[in-house]
């Protein structure tokens, strides 16, 4: 597609449940990022993929959070045993890499997660 | 650790006014700075990207400047319109280490343009 696509756009779940959020980046973009945005705050970095591997997962808050990108395109953010504090908008961004890349990030519309 | 501050947190102006949004960052070793717009319940739309070697970028009624040495950027919006109402976010990308791919965001400035 033309832009970064995220599904679902909204997810309501109960405390303790497992959740998967999907990101389909812009075709050809090697770099993929996950950010989390709480109400009234700027987005906070979670994890960065360069191709298939997670180059930096230092932003993941704890081991309940995990992300994969098995074929270097679509990525899935997985949250186990959800807690009410996980409620936020999860944003995905992609960026091309290479000597001519500007470093500009392109964001999707986000997945709003609500944990009851 | 890089910190980004945006002032003011909220701004209300009458239609037609020119306005300036401010962004400051603590570590001047940046690769680039990006301004985004976010409408309520939506994702981020990139407005302008300034590389560390550049002083300013322009797109239509928007002009962004960068003073890397002082750790400041401004977003100038000319002849504001009600459709400009949104939250504007500033983000910097570091030039080395972990910051070289992470964007650090400010909390944003919520702009309301009154018809």
mmCIF file of C-alpha atoms in Angstrom:
data_model
loop_
_atom_site.group_PDB
_atom_site.id
_atom_site.type_symbol
_atom_site.label_atom_id
_atom_site.label_comp_id
_atom_site.label_asym_id
_atom_site.label_seq_id
_atom_site.Cartn_x
_atom_site.Cartn_y
_atom_site.Cartn_z
ATOM 1 C CA UNK A 1 0.000 0.000 0.000
ATOM 2 C CA UNK A 2 0.928 3.646 -0.180
ATOM 3 C CA UNK A 3 1.347 4.174 3.535
ATOM 4 C CA UNK A 4 1.993 2.338 6.784
ATOM 5 C CA UNK A 5 -1.005 0.197 7.654
ATOM 6 C CA UNK A 6 -1.856 -0.862 11.212
ATOM 7 C CA UNK A 7 -4.510 -3.293 12.384
ATOM 8 C CA UNK A 8 -6.669 -3.352 14.359
ATOM 9 C CA UNK A 9 -7.367 0.367 14.649
ATOM 10 C CA UNK A 10 -9.058 -0.252 17.985
ATOM 11 C CA UNK A 11 -8.746 -3.142 20.402
ATOM 12 C CA UNK A 12 -10.584 -3.536 23.688
ATOM 13 C CA UNK A 13 -9.505 -6.437 25.881
ATOM 14 C CA UNK A 14 -9.731 -7.616 29.436
ATOM 15 C CA UNK A 15 -6.903 -7.564 31.935
ATOM 16 C CA UNK A 16 -4.759 -10.677 31.623
ATOM 17 C CA UNK A 17 -5.551 -11.386 27.972
ATOM 18 C CA UNK A 18 -3.062 -11.721 25.100
ATOM 19 C CA UNK A 19 -3.032 -9.130 22.300
ATOM 20 C CA UNK A 20 -1.373 -8.910 18.890
ATOM 21 C CA UNK A 21 -1.008 -5.673 16.934
ATOM 22 C CA UNK A 22 0.036 -5.753 13.295
ATOM 23 C CA UNK A 23 2.034 -3.301 11.193
ATOM 24 C CA UNK A 24 2.457 -3.397 7.415
ATOM 25 C CA UNK A 25 5.196 -0.887 6.483
ATOM 26 C CA UNK A 26 5.693 1.012 3.262
ATOM 27 C CA UNK A 27 6.968 -1.370 0.596
ATOM 28 C CA UNK A 28 10.756 -1.412 0.435
ATOM 29 C CA UNK A 29 11.304 0.256 3.801
ATOM 30 C CA UNK A 30 13.943 -1.715 5.663
ATOM 31 C CA UNK A 31 13.632 0.049 9.013
ATOM 32 C CA UNK A 32 10.544 -0.450 11.170
ATOM 33 C CA UNK A 33 9.774 1.110 14.553
ATOM 34 C CA UNK A 34 7.173 0.663 17.253
ATOM 35 C CA UNK A 35 6.242 3.567 19.527
ATOM 36 C CA UNK A 36 3.696 3.894 22.311
ATOM 37 C CA UNK A 37 1.754 7.084 22.992
ATOM 38 C CA UNK A 38 -0.157 7.699 26.202
ATOM 39 C CA UNK A 39 -2.780 10.435 26.465
ATOM 40 C CA UNK A 40 -1.246 13.898 26.427
ATOM 41 C CA UNK A 41 2.270 12.603 25.856
ATOM 42 C CA UNK A 42 4.606 12.328 22.913
ATOM 43 C CA UNK A 43 5.303 8.886 21.448
ATOM 44 C CA UNK A 44 7.896 6.795 23.281
ATOM 45 C CA UNK A 45 10.261 4.385 21.538
ATOM 46 C CA UNK A 46 9.673 0.664 22.031
ATOM 47 C CA UNK A 47 11.676 -1.298 19.442
ATOM 48 C CA UNK A 48 13.523 -0.897 16.156
ATOM 49 C CA UNK A 49 13.931 -3.491 13.390
ATOM 50 C CA UNK A 50 16.540 -3.352 10.671
ATOM 51 C CA UNK A 51 15.334 -6.008 8.286
ATOM 52 C CA UNK A 52 14.276 -9.116 10.187
ATOM 53 C CA UNK A 53 16.269 -8.539 13.346
ATOM 54 C CA UNK A 54 15.511 -6.329 16.314
ATOM 55 C CA UNK A 55 18.444 -3.920 16.339
ATOM 56 C CA UNK A 56 17.275 -2.256 19.541
ATOM 57 C CA UNK A 57 14.527 -3.435 21.912
ATOM 58 C CA UNK A 58 15.607 -1.259 24.825
ATOM 59 C CA UNK A 59 12.279 0.569 24.911
ATOM 60 C CA UNK A 60 10.156 -2.498 25.622
ATOM 61 C CA UNK A 61 8.840 -1.925 29.168
ATOM 62 C CA UNK A 62 9.079 -5.550 30.375
ATOM 63 C CA UNK A 63 9.128 -9.159 29.193
ATOM 64 C CA UNK A 64 5.375 -9.180 28.574
ATOM 65 C CA UNK A 65 6.098 -7.241 25.390
ATOM 66 C CA UNK A 66 7.612 -8.897 22.330
ATOM 67 C CA UNK A 67 7.784 -8.038 18.643
ATOM 68 C CA UNK A 68 8.690 -9.994 15.524
ATOM 69 C CA UNK A 69 9.326 -9.270 11.872
ATOM 70 C CA UNK A 70 10.044 -12.728 10.417
ATOM 71 C CA UNK A 71 10.271 -11.836 6.726
ATOM 72 C CA UNK A 72 11.531 -8.286 7.010
ATOM 73 C CA UNK A 73 8.210 -6.708 6.110
ATOM 74 C CA UNK A 74 5.125 -7.096 8.322
ATOM 75 C CA UNK A 75 5.726 -6.813 12.068
ATOM 76 C CA UNK A 76 3.619 -7.982 14.988
ATOM 77 C CA UNK A 77 3.763 -6.504 18.480
ATOM 78 C CA UNK A 78 2.666 -9.049 21.065
ATOM 79 C CA UNK A 79 1.566 -8.236 24.595
ATOM 80 C CA UNK A 80 1.014 -11.021 27.116
ATOM 81 C CA UNK A 81 -1.046 -10.823 30.323
ATOM 82 C CA UNK A 82 -2.230 -7.311 29.524
ATOM 83 C CA UNK A 83 -2.546 -4.767 32.321
ATOM 84 C CA UNK A 84 -4.627 -1.593 32.517
ATOM 85 C CA UNK A 85 -1.426 0.437 32.299
ATOM 86 C CA UNK A 86 -0.807 -0.983 28.816
ATOM 87 C CA UNK A 87 -3.717 1.091 27.508
ATOM 88 C CA UNK A 88 -2.293 3.485 24.908
ATOM 89 C CA UNK A 89 -2.004 4.088 21.196
ATOM 90 C CA UNK A 90 0.650 1.878 19.622
ATOM 91 C CA UNK A 91 2.232 3.538 16.604
ATOM 92 C CA UNK A 92 4.275 1.891 13.890
ATOM 93 C CA UNK A 93 6.649 3.752 11.583
ATOM 94 C CA UNK A 94 8.881 2.774 8.701
ATOM 95 C CA UNK A 95 11.837 4.368 6.984
ATOM 96 C CA UNK A 96 14.084 3.537 4.073
ATOM 97 C CA UNK A 97 17.750 2.848 4.751
ATOM 98 C CA UNK A 98 20.770 3.512 2.586
ATOM 99 C CA UNK A 99 23.136 6.327 1.712
ATOM 100 C CA UNK A 100 20.410 8.397 0.067
ATOM 101 C CA UNK A 101 17.907 7.980 2.853
ATOM 102 C CA UNK A 102 16.996 11.143 4.702
ATOM 103 C CA UNK A 103 16.082 9.361 7.907
ATOM 104 C CA UNK A 104 12.478 10.518 7.648
ATOM 105 C CA UNK A 105 9.962 8.321 9.466
ATOM 106 C CA UNK A 106 6.469 7.625 8.145
ATOM 107 C CA UNK A 107 3.853 6.700 10.722
ATOM 108 C CA UNK A 108 0.682 4.666 10.550
ATOM 109 C CA UNK A 109 -2.651 5.662 12.099
ATOM 110 C CA UNK A 110 -1.937 3.622 15.208
ATOM 111 C CA UNK A 111 -3.724 0.883 17.134
ATOM 112 C CA UNK A 112 -5.633 2.116 20.171
ATOM 113 C CA UNK A 113 -5.486 -0.507 22.916
ATOM 114 C CA UNK A 114 -7.850 -0.343 25.874
ATOM 115 C CA UNK A 115 -7.416 -2.827 28.710
ATOM 116 C CA UNK A 116 -10.447 -3.049 30.979
ATOM 117 C CA UNK B 1 19.715 11.234 27.497
ATOM 118 C CA UNK B 2 18.053 13.476 24.949
ATOM 119 C CA UNK B 3 15.108 15.528 26.192
ATOM 120 C CA UNK B 4 12.772 17.525 23.966
ATOM 121 C CA UNK B 5 10.598 20.346 25.263
ATOM 122 C CA UNK B 6 7.836 22.130 23.404
ATOM 123 C CA UNK B 7 6.474 25.494 24.412
ATOM 124 C CA UNK B 8 3.685 26.430 24.683
ATOM 125 C CA UNK B 9 1.719 23.299 25.542
ATOM 126 C CA UNK B 10 -1.398 24.876 24.050
ATOM 127 C CA UNK B 11 -2.057 27.896 21.870
ATOM 128 C CA UNK B 12 -5.252 29.540 20.674
ATOM 129 C CA UNK B 13 -5.162 32.150 17.908
ATOM 130 C CA UNK B 14 -7.696 33.881 15.660
ATOM 131 C CA UNK B 15 -7.814 32.853 12.030
ATOM 132 C CA UNK B 16 -5.319 34.660 9.802
ATOM 133 C CA UNK B 17 -2.632 35.200 12.427
ATOM 134 C CA UNK B 18 0.973 34.136 11.940
ATOM 135 C CA UNK B 19 2.307 31.982 14.771
ATOM 136 C CA UNK B 20 5.464 30.315 16.033
ATOM 137 C CA UNK B 21 5.797 27.001 17.852
ATOM 138 C CA UNK B 22 8.977 26.330 19.791
ATOM 139 C CA UNK B 23 11.011 23.178 20.324
ATOM 140 C CA UNK B 24 14.202 22.787 22.347
ATOM 141 C CA UNK B 25 16.463 19.769 22.823
ATOM 142 C CA UNK B 26 19.242 19.103 25.306
ATOM 143 C CA UNK B 27 21.790 17.190 23.183
ATOM 144 C CA UNK B 28 22.927 19.079 20.073
ATOM 145 C CA UNK B 29 24.440 15.945 18.480
ATOM 146 C CA UNK B 30 21.451 15.313 16.261
ATOM 147 C CA UNK B 31 21.115 13.741 12.815
ATOM 148 C CA UNK B 32 17.860 15.459 11.941
ATOM 149 C CA UNK B 33 14.745 17.073 13.375
ATOM 150 C CA UNK B 34 11.228 16.330 12.210
ATOM 151 C CA UNK B 35 7.968 18.224 12.780
ATOM 152 C CA UNK B 36 4.739 16.241 12.796
ATOM 153 C CA UNK B 37 1.061 17.049 12.926
ATOM 154 C CA UNK B 38 -1.387 14.854 14.835
ATOM 155 C CA UNK B 39 -5.151 15.185 14.589
ATOM 156 C CA UNK B 40 -7.297 13.798 17.445
ATOM 157 C CA UNK B 41 -7.364 10.001 17.385
ATOM 158 C CA UNK B 42 -5.072 9.856 14.376
ATOM 159 C CA UNK B 43 -1.486 8.971 13.595
ATOM 160 C CA UNK B 44 1.382 11.338 12.877
ATOM 161 C CA UNK B 45 1.730 13.196 9.599
ATOM 162 C CA UNK B 46 5.233 14.365 8.718
ATOM 163 C CA UNK B 47 5.345 18.092 7.945
ATOM 164 C CA UNK B 48 8.994 19.021 7.614
ATOM 165 C CA UNK B 49 12.353 17.299 8.030
ATOM 166 C CA UNK B 50 15.504 19.329 8.662
ATOM 167 C CA UNK B 51 18.897 17.629 8.397
ATOM 168 C CA UNK B 52 21.544 18.674 10.911
ATOM 169 C CA UNK B 53 23.454 20.531 8.177
ATOM 170 C CA UNK B 54 20.426 22.617 7.204
ATOM 171 C CA UNK B 55 19.119 25.826 8.761
ATOM 172 C CA UNK B 56 15.531 25.730 7.553
ATOM 173 C CA UNK B 57 12.920 23.987 5.436
ATOM 174 C CA UNK B 58 9.760 25.379 3.883
ATOM 175 C CA UNK B 59 6.549 23.783 2.702
ATOM 176 C CA UNK B 60 3.680 26.038 1.695
ATOM 177 C CA UNK B 61 2.682 28.158 4.682
ATOM 178 C CA UNK B 62 5.055 26.270 6.980
ATOM 179 C CA UNK B 63 8.659 27.162 7.702
ATOM 180 C CA UNK B 64 10.852 25.285 10.160
ATOM 181 C CA UNK B 65 14.220 26.547 11.345
ATOM 182 C CA UNK B 66 16.996 24.754 13.176
ATOM 183 C CA UNK B 67 19.738 26.176 15.386
ATOM 184 C CA UNK B 68 21.601 23.037 16.337
ATOM 185 C CA UNK B 69 24.229 24.714 18.495
ATOM 186 C CA UNK B 70 21.626 26.265 20.755
ATOM 187 C CA UNK B 71 19.355 23.228 20.663
ATOM 188 C CA UNK B 72 16.335 24.995 19.213
ATOM 189 C CA UNK B 73 13.865 24.725 16.376
ATOM 190 C CA UNK B 74 10.829 26.789 15.499
ATOM 191 C CA UNK B 75 7.843 26.025 13.318
ATOM 192 C CA UNK B 76 6.351 29.128 11.741
ATOM 193 C CA UNK B 77 2.796 28.927 10.385
ATOM 194 C CA UNK B 78 1.709 31.825 8.194
ATOM 195 C CA UNK B 79 -1.884 33.012 7.802
ATOM 196 C CA UNK B 80 -3.327 30.351 10.103
ATOM 197 C CA UNK B 81 -6.574 28.583 9.171
ATOM 198 C CA UNK B 82 -9.098 26.591 11.257
ATOM 199 C CA UNK B 83 -7.881 23.474 9.435
ATOM 200 C CA UNK B 84 -4.469 23.976 11.040
ATOM 201 C CA UNK B 85 -5.975 23.060 14.412
ATOM 202 C CA UNK B 86 -4.097 19.980 15.632
ATOM 203 C CA UNK B 87 -1.260 18.948 17.928
ATOM 204 C CA UNK B 88 2.198 19.663 16.552
ATOM 205 C CA UNK B 89 5.039 17.404 17.649
ATOM 206 C CA UNK B 90 8.759 17.963 17.360
ATOM 207 C CA UNK B 91 11.145 14.982 17.297
ATOM 208 C CA UNK B 92 14.919 14.657 17.046
ATOM 209 C CA UNK B 93 17.042 11.764 15.855
ATOM 210 C CA UNK B 94 20.499 11.402 17.384
ATOM 211 C CA UNK B 95 23.674 11.174 15.347
ATOM 212 C CA UNK B 96 25.322 8.262 17.129
ATOM 213 C CA UNK B 97 24.689 5.273 19.341
ATOM 214 C CA UNK B 98 21.180 4.278 20.302
ATOM 215 C CA UNK B 99 19.902 7.732 19.448
ATOM 216 C CA UNK B 100 20.921 7.310 15.828
ATOM 217 C CA UNK B 101 17.672 5.527 15.037
ATOM 218 C CA UNK B 102 15.381 6.468 17.878
ATOM 219 C CA UNK B 103 13.249 9.552 17.597
ATOM 220 C CA UNK B 104 12.830 11.462 20.842
ATOM 221 C CA UNK B 105 9.569 13.400 20.907
ATOM 222 C CA UNK B 106 8.332 16.416 22.773
ATOM 223 C CA UNK B 107 4.865 16.380 24.304
ATOM 224 C CA UNK B 108 3.508 18.598 21.571
ATOM 225 C CA UNK B 109 1.761 21.940 21.231
ATOM 226 C CA UNK B 110 -2.016 21.823 20.845
ATOM 227 C CA UNK B 111 -3.029 24.538 18.404
ATOM 228 C CA UNK B 112 -6.558 25.893 18.065
ATOM 229 C CA UNK B 113 -7.290 28.370 15.273
ATOM 230 C CA UNK B 114 -10.547 30.203 15.950
ATOM 231 C CA UNK B 115 -12.650 31.185 12.903
#
